[in-house]
PDB file of C-alpha atoms in Angstrom:
ATOM      1  CA  UNK Y  78      82.592 129.611  79.018  1.00  0.00           C
ATOM      2  CA  UNK Y  79      86.119 129.865  80.944  1.00  0.00           C
ATOM      3  CA  UNK Y  80      87.656 127.996  83.671  1.00  0.00           C
ATOM      4  CA  UNK Y  81      89.970 128.565  86.206  1.00  0.00           C
ATOM      5  CA  UNK Y  82      91.841 125.494  87.969  1.00  0.00           C
ATOM      6  CA  UNK Y  83      93.886 126.570  91.046  1.00  0.00           C
ATOM      7  CA  UNK Y  84      95.966 123.847  92.711  1.00  0.00           C
ATOM      8  CA  UNK Y  85      98.986 123.399  95.428  1.00  0.00           C
ATOM      9  CA  UNK Y  86     100.984 120.492  94.812  1.00  0.00           C
ATOM     10  CA  UNK Y  87     103.836 119.293  97.127  1.00  0.00           C
ATOM     11  CA  UNK Y  88     105.628 116.489  94.755  1.00  0.00           C
ATOM     12  CA  UNK Y  89     103.895 117.167  91.430  1.00  0.00           C
ATOM     13  CA  UNK Y  90     100.923 114.500  91.631  1.00  0.00           C
ATOM     14  CA  UNK Y  91      98.119 117.176  91.943  1.00  0.00           C
ATOM     15  CA  UNK Y  92      99.866 119.440  89.258  1.00  0.00           C
ATOM     16  CA  UNK Y  93      99.814 116.386  86.915  1.00  0.00           C
ATOM     17  CA  UNK Y  94      95.931 115.670  87.948  1.00  0.00           C
ATOM     18  CA  UNK Y  95      95.157 119.466  87.210  1.00  0.00           C
ATOM     19  CA  UNK Y  96      96.746 119.395  83.926  1.00  0.00           C
ATOM     20  CA  UNK Y  97      95.137 115.935  82.726  1.00  0.00           C
ATOM     21  CA  UNK Y  98      91.814 117.182  84.020  1.00  0.00           C
ATOM     22  CA  UNK Y  99      92.297 120.576  82.090  1.00  0.00           C
ATOM     23  CA  UNK Y 100      92.863 118.473  78.720  1.00  0.00           C
ATOM     24  CA  UNK Y 101      89.261 117.053  79.402  1.00  0.00           C
ATOM     25  CA  UNK Y 102      87.288 120.063  79.775  1.00  0.00           C
ATOM     26  CA  UNK Y 103      85.702 121.976  76.646  1.00  0.00           C
ATOM     27  CA  UNK Y 104      86.288 125.313  78.125  1.00  0.00           C
ATOM     28  CA  UNK Y 105      89.237 127.716  77.817  1.00  0.00           C
ATOM     29  CA  UNK Y 106      91.146 126.963  80.739  1.00  0.00           C
ATOM     30  CA  UNK Y 107      93.887 128.370  82.953  1.00  0.00           C
ATOM     31  CA  UNK Y 108      95.879 126.373  85.132  1.00  0.00           C
ATOM     32  CA  UNK Y 109      97.563 128.375  88.436  1.00  0.00           C
ATOM     33  CA  UNK Y 110      99.894 126.499  91.039  1.00  0.00           C
ATOM     34  CA  UNK Y 111      98.844 128.720  94.279  1.00  0.00           C
ATOM     35  CA  UNK Y 112     102.677 128.514  95.375  1.00  0.00           C
ATOM     36  CA  UNK Y 113     103.384 130.930  92.351  1.00  0.00           C
ATOM     37  CA  UNK Y 114     100.787 133.395  92.470  1.00  0.00           C
ATOM     38  CA  UNK Y 115      99.495 136.349  94.202  1.00  0.00           C
ATOM     39  CA  UNK Y 116      96.487 137.694  92.998  1.00  0.00           C
ATOM     40  CA  UNK Y 117      93.771 136.179  90.778  1.00  0.00           C
ATOM     41  CA  UNK Y 118      91.412 138.413  88.272  1.00  0.00           C
ATOM     42  CA  UNK Y 119      88.221 136.180  89.028  1.00  0.00           C
ATOM     43  CA  UNK Y 120      86.088 138.432  86.488  1.00  0.00           C
ATOM     44  CA  UNK Y 121      87.805 136.194  83.666  1.00  0.00           C
ATOM     45  CA  UNK Y 122      86.267 133.066  84.958  1.00  0.00           C
ATOM     46  CA  UNK Y 123      82.754 131.586  85.200  1.00  0.00           C
ATOM     47  CA  UNK Y 124      84.116 128.312  86.981  1.00  0.00           C
ATOM     48  CA  UNK Y 125      86.724 127.883  89.537  1.00  0.00           C
ATOM     49  CA  UNK Y 126      88.001 124.209  90.262  1.00  0.00           C
ATOM     50  CA  UNK Y 127      90.142 123.963  93.265  1.00  0.00           C
ATOM     51  CA  UNK Y 128      92.388 121.031  94.184  1.00  0.00           C
ATOM     52  CA  UNK Y 129      95.077 119.945  96.510  1.00  0.00           C
ATOM     53  CA  UNK Y 130      96.807 117.089  98.043  1.00  0.00           C
ATOM     54  CA  UNK Y 131      96.449 115.683 101.489  1.00  0.00           C
ATOM     55  CA  UNK Y 132      99.336 115.043 103.956  1.00  0.00           C
ATOM     56  CA  UNK Y 133      98.534 113.609 107.204  1.00  0.00           C
ATOM     57  CA  UNK Y 134      94.618 114.478 106.666  1.00  0.00           C
ATOM     58  CA  UNK Y 135      95.290 118.107 105.893  1.00  0.00           C
ATOM     59  CA  UNK Y 136      95.556 119.906 102.438  1.00  0.00           C
ATOM     60  CA  UNK Y 137      98.253 122.293 101.795  1.00  0.00           C
ATOM     61  CA  UNK Y 138      97.933 125.607 103.540  1.00  0.00           C
ATOM     62  CA  UNK Y 139      97.952 127.649 100.062  1.00  0.00           C
ATOM     63  CA  UNK Y 140      94.803 125.827  99.508  1.00  0.00           C
ATOM     64  CA  UNK Y 141      93.091 126.649 102.693  1.00  0.00           C
ATOM     65  CA  UNK Y 142      94.423 130.401 102.713  1.00  0.00           C
ATOM     66  CA  UNK Y 143      93.133 130.598  98.960  1.00  0.00           C
ATOM     67  CA  UNK Y 144      89.657 129.432  99.818  1.00  0.00           C
ATOM     68  CA  UNK Y 145      89.474 131.595 103.262  1.00  0.00           C
ATOM     69  CA  UNK Y 146      90.707 134.836 101.620  1.00  0.00           C
ATOM     70  CA  UNK Y 147      88.321 134.539  98.414  1.00  0.00           C
ATOM     71  CA  UNK Y 148      85.389 132.852  99.704  1.00  0.00           C
ATOM     72  CA  UNK Y 149      83.184 135.559  98.853  1.00  0.00           C
ATOM     73  CA  UNK Y 150      84.338 135.877  95.291  1.00  0.00           C
ATOM     74  CA  UNK Y 151      84.242 131.866  94.928  1.00  0.00           C
ATOM     75  CA  UNK Y 152      80.545 131.764  96.190  1.00  0.00           C
ATOM     76  CA  UNK Y 153      79.764 133.673  93.000  1.00  0.00           C
ATOM     77  CA  UNK Y 154      81.240 131.125  90.741  1.00  0.00           C
ATOM     78  CA  UNK Y 155      80.353 127.697  89.598  1.00  0.00           C
ATOM     79  CA  UNK Y 156      82.786 125.443  91.892  1.00  0.00           C
ATOM     80  CA  UNK Y 157      84.559 122.209  91.388  1.00  0.00           C
ATOM     81  CA  UNK Y 158      86.592 120.568  94.203  1.00  0.00           C
ATOM     82  CA  UNK Y 159      89.256 117.823  94.219  1.00  0.00           C
ATOM     83  CA  UNK Y 160      91.802 116.258  96.523  1.00  0.00           C
ATOM     84  CA  UNK Y 161      94.695 113.784  95.669  1.00  0.00           C
ATOM     85  CA  UNK Y 162      96.201 111.277  98.528  1.00  0.00           C
ATOM     86  CA  UNK Y 163      96.626 107.796  98.719  1.00  0.00           C
ATOM     87  CA  UNK Y 164      93.715 107.275 101.295  1.00  0.00           C
ATOM     88  CA  UNK Y 165      90.874 104.672 100.540  1.00  0.00           C
ATOM     89  CA  UNK Y 166      87.461 103.896 101.436  1.00  0.00           C
ATOM     90  CA  UNK Y 167      85.397 106.591 103.519  1.00  0.00           C
ATOM     91  CA  UNK Y 168      88.519 108.226 104.503  1.00  0.00           C
ATOM     92  CA  UNK Y 169      88.250 110.074 101.232  1.00  0.00           C
ATOM     93  CA  UNK Y 170      85.039 111.619 101.663  1.00  0.00           C
ATOM     94  CA  UNK Y 171      85.895 112.577 105.252  1.00  0.00           C
ATOM     95  CA  UNK Y 172      89.019 114.414 103.983  1.00  0.00           C
ATOM     96  CA  UNK Y 173      87.306 116.117 101.387  1.00  0.00           C
ATOM     97  CA  UNK Y 174      84.782 117.159 103.593  1.00  0.00           C
ATOM     98  CA  UNK Y 175      87.314 118.328 106.294  1.00  0.00           C
ATOM     99  CA  UNK Y 176      89.675 120.406 104.229  1.00  0.00           C
ATOM    100  CA  UNK Y 177      87.483 122.671 102.054  1.00  0.00           C
ATOM    101  CA  UNK Y 178      85.036 125.283 103.813  1.00  0.00           C
ATOM    102  CA  UNK Y 179      81.557 124.245 104.171  1.00  0.00           C
ATOM    103  CA  UNK Y 180      80.177 126.963 101.974  1.00  0.00           C
ATOM    104  CA  UNK Y 181      82.086 125.821  99.135  1.00  0.00           C
ATOM    105  CA  UNK Y 182      81.296 122.053  99.593  1.00  0.00           C
ATOM    106  CA  UNK Y 183      77.417 122.952  99.531  1.00  0.00           C
ATOM    107  CA  UNK Y 184      77.720 124.766  96.336  1.00  0.00           C
ATOM    108  CA  UNK Y 185      80.336 122.472  94.516  1.00  0.00           C
ATOM    109  CA  UNK Y 186      78.855 121.229  91.405  1.00  0.00           C
ATOM    110  CA  UNK Y 187      81.688 118.274  91.401  1.00  0.00           C
ATOM    111  CA  UNK Y 188      83.748 116.822  94.202  1.00  0.00           C
ATOM    112  CA  UNK Y 189      85.920 114.076  93.538  1.00  0.00           C
ATOM    113  CA  UNK Y 190      89.076 112.171  94.455  1.00  0.00           C
ATOM    114  CA  UNK Y 191      91.925 111.536  91.787  1.00  0.00           C
ATOM    115  CA  UNK Y 192      94.337 109.181  93.843  1.00  0.00           C
ATOM    116  CA  UNK Y 193      97.619 109.728  94.554  1.00  0.00           C
ATOM    117  CA  UNK Y 194     101.462 108.855  94.625  1.00  0.00           C
ATOM    118  CA  UNK Y 195     104.204 107.942  96.861  1.00  0.00           C
ATOM    119  CA  UNK Y 196     107.501 108.911  95.011  1.00  0.00           C
ATOM    120  CA  UNK Y 197     110.455 108.080  97.898  1.00  0.00           C
ATOM    121  CA  UNK Y 198     113.226 109.998  95.679  1.00  0.00           C
ATOM    122  CA  UNK Y 199     111.043 113.204  96.210  1.00  0.00           C
ATOM    123  CA  UNK Y 200     110.424 112.634  99.933  1.00  0.00           C
ATOM    124  CA  UNK Y 201     112.888 113.715 102.851  1.00  0.00           C
ATOM    125  CA  UNK Y 202     114.080 111.333 105.226  1.00  0.00           C
ATOM    126  CA  UNK Y 203     111.144 111.725 107.647  1.00  0.00           C
ATOM    127  CA  UNK Y 204     108.582 111.537 105.095  1.00  0.00           C
ATOM    128  CA  UNK Y 205     110.137 108.443 104.010  1.00  0.00           C
ATOM    129  CA  UNK Y 206     110.241 106.815 107.314  1.00  0.00           C
ATOM    130  CA  UNK Y 207     106.471 107.781 108.189  1.00  0.00           C
ATOM    131  CA  UNK Y 208     105.307 106.557 104.729  1.00  0.00           C
ATOM    132  CA  UNK Y 209     107.176 103.068 104.872  1.00  0.00           C
ATOM    133  CA  UNK Y 210     105.821 102.773 108.461  1.00  0.00           C
ATOM    134  CA  UNK Y 211     102.256 103.466 107.799  1.00  0.00           C
ATOM    135  CA  UNK Y 212     101.963 102.138 104.233  1.00  0.00           C
ATOM    136  CA  UNK Y 213     104.157  99.200 104.563  1.00  0.00           C
ATOM    137  CA  UNK Y 214     105.583 100.318 100.962  1.00  0.00           C
ATOM    138  CA  UNK Y 215     109.158 100.352 100.376  1.00  0.00           C
ATOM    139  CA  UNK Y 216     109.378 101.251  96.520  1.00  0.00           C
ATOM    140  CA  UNK Y 217     107.516 104.012  94.691  1.00  0.00           C
ATOM    141  CA  UNK Y 218     103.395 103.608  94.214  1.00  0.00           C
ATOM    142  CA  UNK Y 219     101.489 105.597  91.930  1.00  0.00           C
ATOM    143  CA  UNK Y 220      97.685 105.434  92.025  1.00  0.00           C
ATOM    144  CA  UNK Y 221      96.616 108.207  89.774  1.00  0.00           C
ATOM    145  CA  UNK Y 222      92.686 107.600  89.100  1.00  0.00           C
ATOM    146  CA  UNK Y 223      92.404 108.846  85.536  1.00  0.00           C
ATOM    147  CA  UNK Y 224      88.904 107.473  85.453  1.00  0.00           C
ATOM    148  CA  UNK Y 225      87.969 109.579  88.261  1.00  0.00           C
ATOM    149  CA  UNK Y 226      89.407 112.585  86.288  1.00  0.00           C
ATOM    150  CA  UNK Y 227      87.514 111.762  83.122  1.00  0.00           C
ATOM    151  CA  UNK Y 228      84.295 111.492  85.161  1.00  0.00           C
ATOM    152  CA  UNK Y 229      84.970 114.787  86.818  1.00  0.00           C
ATOM    153  CA  UNK Y 230      85.706 116.384  83.599  1.00  0.00           C
ATOM    154  CA  UNK Y 231      82.535 114.950  81.870  1.00  0.00           C
ATOM    155  CA  UNK Y 232      80.212 116.229  84.542  1.00  0.00           C
ATOM    156  CA  UNK Y 233      81.620 119.758  84.380  1.00  0.00           C
ATOM    157  CA  UNK Y 234      81.134 119.701  80.615  1.00  0.00           C
ATOM    158  CA  UNK Y 235      77.353 118.499  81.111  1.00  0.00           C
ATOM    159  CA  UNK Y 236      76.645 121.419  83.241  1.00  0.00           C
TER     160      UNK Y 236
END
């Protein structure tokens, strides 16, 4: 079986999570950053895992456009979905459900949340200001949930 992991990453957290996930999968895995690719040959893959990070409640436009443009092809594949971000509690499920098409959410074999990071050196002035005000943080914080990545991979590997 062959798996494609497609993702969009603004500061690198989602990319890091996608790479961690790829190492846990039993399949042959190709990783594609949606910011660097135009066309994908879906015939090479049995499974497609789609991930992106959430900013102000929205996933990157590259992920939304990828899902919309390729919805018919994706519906023919086995699907996994994940998001990265710093939200907690029920907000995680809300963001997951609001940022992927309902057709994909219905058929997804695995859906999860991999945590996130605030790395101030990578943010512009306005982003730093917003994060400091909303999160009350003044220094970097990493909350990548490697256990969630491992559980996601275990579910995928067992299907």
